[in-house]
XYZ file of C-alpha atoms in Angstrom:
123
model
C -30.830 -21.497 65.861
C -33.141 -20.275 68.756
C -36.623 -22.018 68.394
C -39.172 -21.661 71.350
C -42.795 -22.770 70.684
C -45.943 -22.427 72.633
C -48.836 -24.743 73.073
C -52.054 -25.588 75.335
C -54.208 -22.575 74.344
C -57.227 -22.850 73.902
C -60.700 -21.628 74.825
C -62.110 -21.853 78.436
C -64.837 -20.758 80.086
C -64.714 -18.577 83.320
C -63.283 -20.447 85.924
C -61.537 -22.255 84.176
C -58.199 -23.305 83.705
C -55.178 -24.226 80.957
C -51.960 -25.074 81.023
C -49.561 -23.742 78.729
C -46.092 -24.780 77.757
C -43.209 -23.339 75.959
C -40.804 -25.983 74.628
C -37.068 -24.197 72.802
C -33.916 -25.632 71.335
C -30.856 -24.305 70.353
C -30.663 -22.261 73.512
C -28.842 -23.217 77.213
C -31.966 -23.526 78.327
C -30.760 -23.387 82.416
C -28.653 -20.267 81.520
C -31.677 -18.343 80.360
C -34.397 -16.318 82.800
C -37.744 -17.488 81.274
C -40.592 -15.299 80.786
C -44.602 -15.277 80.210
C -46.191 -12.511 78.305
C -49.261 -11.081 77.031
C -51.280 -9.317 74.213
C -54.911 -8.113 74.245
C -56.488 -7.116 71.055
C -55.747 -2.605 71.278
C -53.463 -3.106 74.022
C -49.803 -3.459 74.752
C -47.386 -6.480 75.623
C -47.270 -7.123 79.430
C -45.042 -9.226 81.501
C -47.117 -11.842 83.233
C -44.704 -13.602 85.397
C -41.235 -15.052 85.123
C -38.823 -17.298 86.386
C -35.140 -17.446 87.013
C -32.898 -19.827 85.783
C -33.051 -22.527 88.563
C -36.850 -22.153 89.700
C -35.960 -21.331 93.158
C -37.469 -17.361 91.836
C -40.601 -16.179 90.356
C -42.193 -13.213 90.151
C -45.584 -11.990 88.474
C -48.236 -9.675 87.551
C -50.669 -8.758 90.587
C -53.182 -9.254 87.989
C -52.564 -12.424 88.188
C -50.634 -13.300 91.489
C -53.131 -16.171 93.033
C -54.177 -18.120 90.135
C -51.605 -18.272 87.893
C -47.887 -20.026 88.142
C -44.441 -20.436 86.193
C -42.425 -23.073 86.481
C -40.002 -24.947 84.370
C -38.122 -28.369 83.769
C -34.605 -27.564 82.696
C -33.628 -31.240 81.670
C -36.696 -30.761 79.390
C -35.600 -27.629 78.125
C -39.449 -26.699 78.635
C -41.952 -23.623 80.790
C -45.255 -23.748 81.737
C -47.472 -21.511 82.758
C -50.921 -23.107 84.687
C -53.116 -20.807 85.115
C -56.489 -21.233 87.070
C -59.761 -18.916 87.865
C -59.362 -17.672 84.263
C -61.389 -14.813 83.638
C -62.333 -12.960 80.433
C -59.603 -10.122 80.916
C -57.240 -13.022 80.699
C -57.687 -13.217 76.918
C -54.751 -12.628 75.437
C -51.868 -14.237 72.592
C -49.426 -15.564 75.028
C -45.824 -15.851 74.409
C -42.916 -17.126 76.071
C -39.470 -15.483 76.059
C -35.662 -15.970 77.357
C -33.271 -13.617 78.224
C -29.819 -13.849 80.047
C -29.340 -13.130 83.526
C -32.403 -12.102 86.317
C -35.767 -11.537 85.835
C -37.849 -9.223 84.622
C -41.122 -8.325 83.276
C -40.396 -5.439 80.997
C -39.975 -7.096 77.369
C -37.627 -5.166 76.257
C -35.627 -6.779 78.237
C -36.070 -10.266 76.609
C -33.888 -11.850 73.845
C -35.938 -15.157 72.212
C -39.363 -14.841 71.758
C -41.914 -17.955 70.556
C -44.637 -17.530 68.129
C -47.238 -17.404 70.538
C -50.750 -19.826 71.744
C -53.850 -17.728 72.235
C -56.172 -18.027 74.949
C -59.884 -17.208 74.930
C -61.888 -16.935 78.374
C -65.469 -16.541 77.823
C -68.173 -15.475 80.515
């Protein structure tokens, strides 16, 4: 049974930083591309960043480029998202997800999902 658990969310002031983690079990982690998604109230879920199986290729949505960094530790079966210079518009539930094959920022391409961790940025 695949299990993915996000952690590291919270309340932070604008300009602050958070580091999200996603620990996984029940899947061969290094066989999967991993992604971070977010969903704000009243909005559709949005792909934020994706990292390929080895970690040597990453993709991010324009709104987080230069501020967010996705990384992974295949030895620990864990995915990370370092978020710097946070802004109120980054407020959302953040989800990690796994997909076979290459990276994508489309939620429909992903096979497994975590339950999410809330990030709230105050102005």
